[in-house]
């Protein structure tokens, strides 16, 4: 295998950057540029360049672990480990019913794994209690996009369209740190004469590149969008013909926006009226423009309404379903898009079908060879499932997630996980969550397995196996096959990814996310295929895929997009005398998500060794805090301590903490699990805290 170059894709964010991997004689793996892949055109961030370091045996698990009578995790054989898991799940199901068994997945799983995990939960376990950490990522954007357009795909156009539009409003996103290779698209936009508006309470590396930076108070993005729409109406900038021909619900949405006059919005957001007017002018001046949102406006208890308000701005100005224009969501996790399309979410079946739709149940049950009535209904969303652990849900199978660090109100979630009767975790490393398990299974990583992912553009990609996994490590598909067999289902869970994908194609056929016209051969010959891509007729040519959605009609019954009649409301938790400061959370350049993998790479740890509290000099002066002083940040849910990082790049009423670390500096100890009523997204991005020097 030495010197064999394998073209594949990065394991981290939703760009799914192309790279070449070459194994060396000493066991290391060299990462090379793959300039032919159009998303990153060879560019890689530090996480991508160092990703193979987690393949090393010293960084990862290479043997199953089981909890001994003495309470320690000790090495075990695969048969013993699988027997224990099957026994624990079967015992709980027999004693307490199928819904006492839960399944929790991850947005980093391949499409094949996500599909098989959803099928395993519903066919083998018969449980409705399945969800995944993607619920914490883009679920509000998905809900708002489905309401407005009838279909959710992160970006309804390829990234290559961004430099060719006239203006981009980037809301609550910091791609310079979260997906660095994408920053070139925004740089090229400005080089081409376009403008970039960044909405963020912090002056991030991305905001520094903007033509206009709006810094609203956390939790007020909804008011900001409504204030801009108010000005669009007041200044006569509505595309009346477009609204009449391609939309519905305008009068109600217009009336709601007109209640948000500029001075009122200025008081709520802290964004001045002149800044509001300038943002509207820049957005409306060119022929084409886009609004792109990320976790900032989405991770709120009103996230669906907030994204809906930004979509309204696109619709009122005729900027959706037209070339080089539209609304898009910058998906975060590597397969966050595909992960929610094929069955990991509590309310969905493969192909983005609704679990409550009788026709969808009939189709998928036919592919699976089961009675449609045997499929359970929708279960709990991610946080609700975690909150029910140890009470209603007594046993949990968890794959590819680390909620002890990543979930809101994390100390409570850790307590619920500890209270389980049985926990099994499949992971590459011994994460903080895996360390609490009764059984831990070491599973293959991205470069050790073949499978498909779907990036933020809706581009389905083939990630190829480049190296051989260590002895003692198996794939997640092998795990599900072994568990299904032990639980009495001998067929239906193949271990070969391509065989699983062929079944996924059939299950998705005719659904909103139709993959039936895509196969491994086609993916292997090109740079991905955009869904929907239905299978051709008997003698027809292959479907080309759909890089750009909605150009002719929207995916609603009448082809019209729907406005959202929404109004500003306060965050679930506003500052008060006891907790006078706002906390917002996010990521840093050198770490990824819960850090379970990136914290095992020396180069990344040197760049970002631990948590910190970012605060404005005025707040620091009031506290008597100096740079590097330990600060205690306290919310109604707990306390976190980390060094002070003082900067003028944040609002004086706000502090920021990255969420990659466990322990004393765990930011998610503080965050609020208040849920959006539609998407069930927790309010990660805003909660009330007090800050004090930790003497």
XYZ file of C-alpha atoms in Angstrom:
695
model
C 0.000 0.000 0.000
C 3.067 2.244 0.374
C 3.178 5.247 -2.027
C -0.379 4.559 -3.198
C -2.157 7.892 -3.522
C -5.857 7.811 -2.658
C -8.092 10.788 -3.462
C -10.549 11.250 -0.603
C -12.093 13.879 1.705
C -11.386 15.490 5.070
C -13.251 14.034 8.087
C -14.153 17.324 9.720
C -16.464 20.147 8.599
C -19.214 20.216 5.990
C -16.947 21.503 3.230
C -15.638 17.925 2.992
C -12.464 19.271 1.389
C -10.751 17.063 -1.153
C -7.304 15.699 -0.249
C -4.874 13.009 -1.321
C -3.574 10.484 1.207
C -0.323 8.544 0.809
C 0.704 5.923 3.410
C 4.424 5.868 4.231
C 6.671 2.980 5.263
C 6.902 4.230 8.857
C 3.128 4.002 9.311
C 2.418 7.704 8.961
C 0.092 9.114 6.319
C 1.019 12.074 4.147
C -1.680 14.577 3.225
C -1.429 16.171 -0.205
C -3.359 18.781 -2.117
C -6.189 17.705 -4.387
C -6.521 20.731 -6.609
C -9.125 19.123 -8.871
C -11.836 19.150 -6.196
C -13.838 22.344 -6.764
C -14.893 23.061 -3.173
C -11.453 23.725 -1.668
C -9.269 23.649 -4.802
C -6.385 22.142 -2.841
C -6.544 24.392 0.203
C -6.689 22.732 3.636
C -6.865 24.096 7.162
C -4.675 22.881 10.018
C -7.285 20.364 11.142
C -7.399 18.783 7.695
C -3.617 18.699 7.321
C -3.189 16.959 10.676
C -6.230 14.662 10.495
C -4.170 11.475 9.882
C -2.455 11.913 13.253
C -5.592 10.605 14.933
C -5.181 7.411 12.910
C -2.087 6.567 14.973
C -2.601 3.789 17.481
C -1.415 5.942 20.362
C -4.249 8.403 19.816
C -7.123 6.007 19.296
C -8.822 2.886 20.612
C -7.676 -0.463 19.241
C -9.567 -2.935 21.455
C -13.105 -3.221 22.819
C -13.428 -2.182 26.454
C -15.899 -3.541 29.000
C -16.685 -2.415 32.544
C -15.172 -4.875 35.025
C -16.648 -5.891 38.365
C -14.219 -3.426 39.907
C -15.663 -0.586 37.862
C -12.762 -0.129 35.458
C -12.849 -0.316 31.661
C -10.685 -3.270 30.640
C -9.835 -4.762 27.217
C -12.080 -7.539 25.927
C -12.681 -9.559 22.793
C -15.230 -8.547 20.195
C -17.601 -11.430 20.860
C -17.727 -10.648 24.566
C -18.292 -6.941 23.897
C -21.052 -7.485 21.325
C -22.714 -10.101 23.547
C -22.761 -7.622 26.421
C -24.310 -4.894 24.287
C -26.945 -7.174 22.797
C -27.733 -8.514 26.252
C -28.036 -5.060 27.787
C -30.334 -3.776 25.043
C -32.457 -6.936 24.966
C -32.817 -7.045 28.746
C -33.980 -3.424 28.919
C -36.418 -3.915 26.073
C -37.879 -7.051 27.648
C -38.259 -5.475 31.091
C -39.384 -1.949 30.171
C -40.480 -1.929 26.524
C -38.871 -0.934 23.251
C -38.915 2.812 23.983
C -36.787 2.274 27.089
C -33.922 1.715 24.631
C -32.450 4.799 22.937
C -30.082 5.423 20.046
C -28.009 8.589 19.629
C -26.081 9.218 16.412
C -23.734 11.793 14.957
C -23.383 14.211 12.070
C -19.981 12.743 11.235
C -21.348 9.312 10.325
C -21.398 8.461 6.628
C -24.711 8.233 4.799
C -24.455 4.455 4.933
C -23.954 4.426 8.708
C -26.696 6.989 9.354
C -29.094 4.959 7.211
C -28.184 1.661 8.877
C -28.417 3.173 12.370
C -31.916 4.514 11.743
C -32.990 1.175 10.311
C -31.444 -0.683 13.259
C -33.343 1.462 15.776
C -36.701 0.998 14.083
C -36.463 -2.567 12.750
C -34.241 -4.399 15.249
C -34.937 -2.472 18.458
C -38.418 -1.251 17.520
C -37.753 2.018 19.347
C -38.891 5.520 18.494
C -36.128 6.965 20.678
C -33.492 7.917 18.113
C -31.973 11.291 17.340
C -28.509 12.729 16.681
C -26.233 15.647 17.455
C -27.110 17.304 14.132
C -30.219 18.510 15.954
C -27.758 20.906 17.651
C -26.351 22.109 14.327
C -28.760 23.279 11.616
C -32.197 22.052 12.582
C -33.718 25.552 12.831
C -32.525 26.392 9.326
C -33.911 23.067 8.108
C -37.311 23.797 9.659
C -37.447 27.339 8.290
C -36.270 26.275 4.841
C -38.855 23.518 4.665
C -41.614 25.932 5.690
C -40.540 28.540 3.145
C -39.431 26.461 0.176
C -40.921 23.007 0.772
C -37.430 21.493 0.885
C -34.315 21.821 3.028
C -30.863 21.579 1.512
C -28.123 23.544 3.254
C -27.137 25.540 0.186
C -29.542 25.500 -2.764
C -26.628 26.522 -4.997
C -22.935 25.585 -5.163
C -20.292 27.589 -3.326
C -18.891 28.706 -6.665
C -21.893 31.047 -7.042
C -20.898 33.158 -4.028
C -18.119 35.186 -5.714
C -20.426 35.930 -8.641
C -23.276 37.494 -6.667
C -23.494 41.163 -5.751
C -23.854 41.084 -1.963
C -23.770 38.463 0.790
C -25.180 38.913 4.274
C -23.400 36.398 6.489
C -25.351 35.966 9.726
C -23.770 34.364 12.785
C -20.974 32.626 10.912
C -17.198 32.801 11.203
C -15.882 30.706 8.302
C -12.381 32.150 8.687
C -12.098 29.907 11.750
C -14.775 27.242 11.320
C -14.174 26.352 7.635
C -11.134 28.371 6.479
C -10.894 27.125 2.874
C -14.317 28.673 2.221
C -13.122 32.174 3.084
C -11.657 32.516 -0.421
C -15.194 32.636 -1.838
C -15.952 35.753 0.186
C -12.578 37.257 -0.647
C -13.250 36.677 -4.351
C -16.713 38.190 -3.944
C -15.139 41.463 -2.825
C -12.413 41.274 -5.482
C -15.202 41.006 -8.064
C -16.835 44.189 -6.786
C -19.403 42.565 -4.497
C -19.968 43.449 -0.851
C -19.878 41.384 2.315
C -22.012 42.185 5.369
C -21.222 40.205 8.514
C -23.695 40.006 11.411
C -21.956 38.907 14.617
C -21.709 40.253 18.181
C -17.939 39.672 17.942
C -15.470 41.225 15.545
C -14.206 37.882 14.316
C -11.567 37.206 11.692
C -14.427 36.981 9.207
C -15.971 40.270 10.344
C -12.616 41.958 9.779
C -12.950 41.108 6.072
C -16.411 42.647 5.754
C -17.487 45.874 4.081
C -19.987 46.302 6.912
C -20.000 44.613 10.310
C -23.214 44.685 12.331
C -22.741 43.676 15.983
C -26.193 43.016 17.462
C -26.812 42.002 21.033
C -26.938 38.171 21.182
C -30.448 36.839 20.704
C -31.705 39.804 18.639
C -31.030 38.593 15.087
C -34.773 38.228 14.539
C -35.403 41.890 15.299
C -32.507 42.887 13.051
C -33.923 40.973 10.069
C -37.391 42.441 10.670
C -35.962 45.946 10.906
C -34.226 45.510 7.558
C -37.442 44.224 5.979
C -39.286 47.235 7.411
C -36.833 49.509 5.613
C -37.142 47.511 2.383
C -40.873 48.227 2.455
C -40.583 51.841 3.597
C -37.980 52.663 0.952
C -39.934 51.049 -1.885
C -37.431 48.246 -2.494
C -39.925 45.343 -2.602
C -39.909 43.355 -5.847
C -43.691 43.497 -6.197
C -43.893 41.415 -9.364
C -41.788 38.610 -7.895
C -43.789 38.640 -4.666
C -47.037 38.378 -6.619
C -45.876 35.645 -8.989
C -43.721 33.409 -6.778
C -44.736 33.795 -3.127
C -47.623 33.539 -0.663
C -48.264 35.095 2.740
C -46.743 38.496 2.017
C -49.414 40.678 3.591
C -49.134 38.995 6.985
C -45.336 39.061 6.920
C -45.345 42.690 5.788
C -47.642 43.710 8.641
C -45.397 41.952 11.166
C -42.287 43.670 9.808
C -43.862 47.121 9.845
C -44.184 46.846 13.639
C -40.365 46.823 13.813
C -39.447 50.389 12.919
C -35.718 51.263 12.797
C -35.474 53.154 16.096
C -37.239 50.314 17.919
C -34.860 47.791 16.364
C -31.884 49.952 17.308
C -32.981 49.849 20.969
C -33.349 46.048 20.873
C -30.218 45.156 18.905
C -27.770 47.992 19.525
C -27.311 48.325 15.746
C -27.733 51.967 14.792
C -30.348 53.203 12.330
C -27.661 54.462 9.879
C -26.068 50.987 9.934
C -29.449 49.386 9.257
C -30.065 51.691 6.318
C -26.599 51.055 4.909
C -27.090 47.291 5.154
C -30.381 47.534 3.244
C -28.795 49.769 0.598
C -25.866 47.388 0.058
C -28.131 44.340 -0.102
C -30.653 45.850 -2.514
C -28.274 47.706 -4.837
C -26.990 44.777 -6.965
C -29.133 42.596 -9.203
C -28.292 39.452 -7.219
C -27.665 38.873 -3.506
C -27.620 36.126 -0.875
C -28.265 35.626 2.827
C -26.271 32.850 4.499
C -26.900 31.848 8.115
C -25.057 29.594 10.521
C -25.298 28.699 14.179
C -25.591 32.292 15.460
C -29.238 32.872 14.524
C -30.117 29.169 14.462
C -29.058 28.049 17.958
C -31.803 30.035 19.638
C -35.176 29.159 21.149
C -36.629 31.273 18.328
C -34.191 30.032 15.684
C -36.818 28.859 13.189
C -38.575 32.232 13.249
C -35.227 34.035 13.031
C -34.148 32.150 9.917
C -37.658 32.648 8.534
C -37.219 36.412 8.902
C -33.957 36.354 6.948
C -35.655 34.257 4.266
C -38.421 36.907 4.165
C -35.785 39.494 3.297
C -34.708 37.364 0.327
C -38.271 36.799 -0.838
C -39.405 40.425 -0.554
C -36.466 41.564 -2.685
C -36.817 38.758 -5.242
C -33.579 37.067 -4.163
C -34.614 33.405 -3.947
C -35.010 30.923 -6.790
C -33.047 33.171 -9.133
C -29.510 32.758 -10.498
C -26.750 33.821 -8.085
C -29.309 34.685 -5.399
C -31.014 33.020 -2.473
C -30.961 31.912 1.118
C -28.563 29.233 2.313
C -27.418 27.581 5.542
C -23.726 26.897 6.161
C -23.990 23.397 7.620
C -21.371 22.666 10.262
C -20.703 18.950 10.716
C -19.005 16.807 8.102
C -22.150 14.912 7.128
C -24.683 17.085 8.893
C -26.689 17.286 5.671
C -26.743 13.596 4.782
C -27.018 12.596 8.417
C -30.431 14.181 8.711
C -31.696 12.950 5.344
C -31.602 9.210 5.898
C -33.140 8.340 9.228
C -31.167 9.504 12.270
C -33.664 12.222 13.187
C -36.553 11.297 15.471
C -39.181 12.273 12.899
C -37.660 11.206 9.577
C -37.221 8.202 7.322
C -34.646 7.847 4.519
C -34.910 10.247 1.606
C -35.989 13.044 3.943
C -39.399 11.435 4.246
C -41.697 12.261 7.158
C -42.193 9.428 9.599
C -45.849 10.404 9.997
C -46.583 10.148 6.252
C -48.376 6.833 5.513
C -47.011 6.740 1.957
C -43.466 7.265 3.214
C -43.847 4.499 5.773
C -45.236 2.157 3.125
C -42.366 2.830 0.726
C -39.542 2.466 3.247
C -41.136 -0.544 4.929
C -41.311 -2.173 1.501
C -37.578 -1.687 1.007
C -36.905 -3.029 4.497
C -39.278 -5.971 4.130
C -41.351 -5.152 7.205
C -44.961 -4.223 7.960
C -45.423 -0.413 7.842
C -47.438 -0.631 11.060
C -44.410 -2.119 12.814
C -42.415 1.096 12.379
C -42.569 3.248 15.527
C -43.706 6.858 15.351
C -41.629 9.972 16.028
C -39.590 10.016 19.226
C -37.863 12.648 21.337
C -35.514 15.250 19.887
C -31.836 15.157 20.871
C -31.867 17.152 24.115
C -35.214 15.706 25.172
C -33.803 12.215 24.619
C -30.702 13.000 26.674
C -32.854 14.537 29.404
C -34.931 11.327 29.577
C -31.926 9.053 30.134
C -32.103 7.049 33.332
C -35.847 7.610 33.705
C -37.906 6.749 30.621
C -34.899 5.656 28.543
C -32.754 3.188 30.479
C -30.282 1.861 27.888
C -28.480 3.795 25.146
C -26.449 2.906 22.063
C -24.372 5.926 21.050
C -22.339 6.353 17.848
C -20.049 9.215 16.891
C -21.087 11.822 19.469
C -19.766 13.242 22.740
C -22.725 14.882 24.521
C -20.901 15.127 27.859
C -19.050 18.052 26.244
C -21.323 19.129 23.392
C -24.839 19.105 24.867
C -26.424 22.120 26.564
C -26.668 22.015 30.365
C -23.858 19.501 30.071
C -23.453 18.734 33.785
C -27.098 17.637 33.878
C -26.656 15.561 30.717
C -23.585 13.907 32.226
C -25.619 13.086 35.326
C -28.400 11.560 33.181
C -25.863 9.459 31.246
C -24.335 8.212 34.500
C -27.817 7.144 35.684
C -28.397 4.772 32.750
C -28.768 1.065 33.394
C -26.619 0.405 30.322
C -24.531 2.503 27.925
C -22.654 1.320 24.834
C -20.490 3.724 22.822
C -18.885 3.261 19.405
C -16.051 5.734 18.860
C -12.575 6.202 17.501
C -11.194 7.573 20.780
C -12.087 7.302 24.449
C -14.179 10.460 24.555
C -15.539 11.897 27.789
C -18.839 10.145 27.050
C -17.210 6.838 26.117
C -15.343 6.869 29.436
C -18.730 6.480 31.183
C -19.862 3.491 29.105
C -20.380 -0.114 30.094
C -18.981 -1.195 26.725
C -16.824 0.810 24.286
C -16.258 -0.418 20.735
C -13.261 0.854 18.713
C -14.464 1.685 15.203
C -12.810 2.674 11.956
C -12.128 6.252 10.935
C -12.677 8.148 7.695
C -9.441 7.071 5.960
C -9.882 3.432 7.005
C -13.282 2.929 5.394
C -15.232 3.736 2.263
C -18.535 5.564 2.371
C -20.446 8.582 1.132
C -21.058 11.956 2.717
C -23.139 14.928 1.592
C -21.504 18.315 1.966
C -23.112 21.664 2.724
C -23.960 22.190 -0.964
C -25.949 18.942 -1.194
C -23.053 17.386 -3.130
C -22.895 13.617 -2.503
C -19.254 12.489 -2.314
C -17.341 9.221 -2.164
C -14.848 9.105 0.691
C -12.415 6.282 -0.135
C -10.496 3.938 2.118
C -6.809 4.813 1.992
C -5.224 2.789 4.822
C -5.833 -0.465 6.654
C -7.273 -0.105 10.161
C -5.347 -1.577 13.089
C -6.067 -5.087 14.286
C -8.929 -5.082 16.763
C -10.856 -2.265 15.064
C -14.095 -2.833 13.118
C -16.478 -0.658 11.123
C -19.798 0.634 12.452
C -21.626 -1.393 9.790
C -19.964 -4.540 11.147
C -21.080 -3.549 14.640
C -24.709 -3.129 13.568
C -24.587 -6.407 11.653
C -23.245 -8.234 14.700
C -25.795 -6.694 17.058
C -28.722 -7.304 14.703
C -27.726 -10.947 14.362
C -27.534 -11.361 18.148
C -30.916 -9.683 18.541
C -32.622 -12.054 16.111
C -32.438 -10.174 12.787
C -30.060 -12.177 10.641
C -30.559 -10.336 7.355
C -30.817 -6.720 6.263
C -27.618 -5.315 7.758
C -24.790 -5.849 5.258
C -21.258 -4.849 6.157
C -20.183 -3.592 2.724
C -20.829 0.168 2.334
C -21.712 -0.053 -1.353
C -24.380 -2.681 -0.639
C -25.870 -0.413 2.039
C -25.809 2.535 -0.365
C -27.663 0.529 -3.006
C -30.444 -0.069 -0.489
C -30.352 3.605 0.536
C -30.891 4.527 -3.117
C -34.061 2.443 -3.227
C -35.293 3.782 0.098
C -34.726 7.415 -0.948
C -36.282 7.014 -4.421
C -39.128 9.444 -4.918
C -38.430 11.259 -1.646
C -37.393 14.904 -1.272
C -33.733 13.829 -0.943
C -33.720 11.404 -3.856
C -30.363 9.619 -4.291
C -31.668 6.855 -6.560
C -29.757 8.117 -9.622
C -26.407 8.101 -7.793
C -24.093 5.113 -7.482
C -20.503 4.422 -6.431
C -19.290 4.153 -10.012
C -20.590 7.582 -10.847
C -19.209 9.119 -7.666
C -15.829 7.515 -8.297
C -15.568 9.079 -11.746
C -16.281 12.685 -10.755
C -16.424 15.269 -8.009
C -19.801 14.377 -6.574
C -23.444 14.601 -7.606
C -25.969 17.101 -6.242
C -29.260 15.719 -4.957
C -32.063 15.399 -5.855
C -30.906 12.986 -8.515
C -33.685 10.534 -9.430
C -33.005 7.344 -11.315
C -33.545 7.622 -15.078
C -36.342 5.873 -16.911
C -35.790 2.554 -18.674
C -34.011 4.075 -21.677
C -33.318 7.578 -20.408
C -29.918 9.173 -19.792
C -28.614 9.549 -16.234
C -30.038 12.489 -14.335
C -27.345 15.214 -14.084
C -28.119 16.061 -10.464
C -29.422 19.425 -9.275
C -26.729 21.959 -8.362
C -29.257 24.824 -8.229
C -32.705 24.437 -6.716
C -35.930 26.433 -7.151
C -35.063 28.243 -10.410
C -38.408 27.243 -11.961
C -40.590 26.662 -8.910
C -40.308 26.002 -5.208
C -40.931 22.539 -3.775
C -44.312 23.473 -2.317
C -47.653 22.186 -3.561
C -48.339 25.306 -5.645
C -44.695 26.105 -6.425
C -44.764 29.314 -4.369
C -42.442 30.180 -1.504
C -44.049 30.982 1.827
C -43.344 34.116 3.862
C -43.170 33.692 7.642
C -45.269 36.123 9.691
C -42.949 36.438 12.696
C -42.273 39.019 15.399
C -39.370 39.654 17.754
C -39.551 38.157 21.217
C -36.975 38.059 24.020
C -34.562 35.208 24.466
C -35.583 32.446 26.842
C -33.233 33.915 29.444
C -32.523 37.651 29.571
C -29.955 39.349 31.860
C -31.097 40.483 35.285
C -29.542 41.790 38.492
C -28.188 38.376 39.493
C -26.943 37.422 36.004
C -26.273 40.735 34.205
C -24.067 39.599 31.291
C -24.830 37.634 28.121
C -22.826 34.529 27.211
C -22.440 33.318 23.654
C -20.432 30.278 22.562
C -18.660 29.047 19.440
C -15.591 27.472 17.903
C -11.937 28.375 17.396
C -9.705 27.692 14.415
C -7.586 24.839 15.759
C -10.268 22.704 17.435
C -13.409 20.973 16.190
C -16.752 20.326 17.913
C -16.254 18.595 21.292
C -12.528 18.290 20.547
C -12.531 14.535 21.117
C -10.210 14.044 18.138
C -8.506 17.409 17.611
C -7.437 17.600 21.280
C -5.246 14.563 20.547
C -3.129 16.443 17.961
C -0.127 18.285 19.427
C 0.019 20.967 16.723
C -3.639 21.871 17.269
C -3.292 21.876 21.053
C -0.296 24.176 20.818
C -2.409 26.604 18.773
C -5.481 26.321 21.026
C -4.478 24.713 24.334
C -7.631 25.361 26.322
C -10.769 27.370 26.986
C -10.892 31.108 27.608
C -13.367 33.861 28.390
C -13.369 36.672 25.856
C -14.558 39.998 27.275
C -14.455 43.717 26.529
C -11.968 46.011 28.360
C -14.844 47.944 29.966
C -16.273 44.779 31.501
C -12.783 43.669 32.541
C -12.221 47.014 34.282
C -15.492 46.692 36.197
C -14.449 43.225 37.346
C -10.871 44.211 38.122
C -9.669 41.509 35.743
C -6.416 41.470 33.819
C -5.401 39.429 30.776
C -5.015 35.785 31.764
C -6.752 36.067 35.120
C -8.992 33.085 35.900
C -12.608 34.114 35.438
C -15.603 32.255 36.806
C -18.632 32.410 34.528
C -21.774 31.381 36.385
C -25.253 30.673 35.013
C -28.340 29.168 36.589
C -27.041 25.764 35.488
C -23.467 25.799 36.723
C -20.016 27.371 36.799
C -17.061 27.331 34.386
C -13.595 28.789 34.945
C -11.137 29.852 32.242
C -8.505 32.564 31.650
C -9.550 36.070 30.596
C -8.883 37.170 27.031
C -9.522 40.908 26.798
C -10.425 42.420 23.418
C -12.329 45.334 21.942
C -13.737 42.886 19.384
C -16.706 41.937 21.536
C -19.667 43.881 22.904
C -19.249 45.190 26.496
C -22.446 43.386 27.564
C -21.312 39.991 26.231
C -18.693 37.322 26.948
C -17.685 34.514 24.605
C -16.434 30.997 25.399
C -15.417 28.222 22.973
C -17.056 24.868 23.712
C -14.352 22.336 22.758
C -13.129 21.391 26.238
C -14.402 19.278 29.151
C -13.736 19.830 32.821
C -13.655 23.114 34.683
C -13.730 25.184 31.480
C -16.659 23.338 29.885
C -18.738 26.112 28.298
C -21.800 23.909 27.895
C -22.077 23.572 31.657
C -23.581 27.062 31.378
C -25.756 26.944 28.261
C -29.535 26.940 28.277
C -31.465 23.910 26.935
C -34.565 26.025 26.173
C -35.892 24.579 22.895
C -37.223 26.113 19.709
C -40.867 24.953 19.509
C -40.517 23.795 15.897
C -36.935 22.599 15.398
C -36.276 21.564 19.029
C -32.927 23.353 18.771
C -31.465 24.357 22.165
C -30.536 27.977 22.841
C -26.749 27.567 22.848
C -26.053 31.087 21.620
C -27.463 33.202 24.431
C -27.914 32.861 28.175
C -27.590 35.102 31.214
C -24.442 34.815 33.362
C -22.442 36.660 35.956
C -18.683 36.935 35.661
C -16.216 37.266 38.521
C -12.513 36.880 39.055
C -11.877 33.395 40.456
C -9.564 34.214 43.366
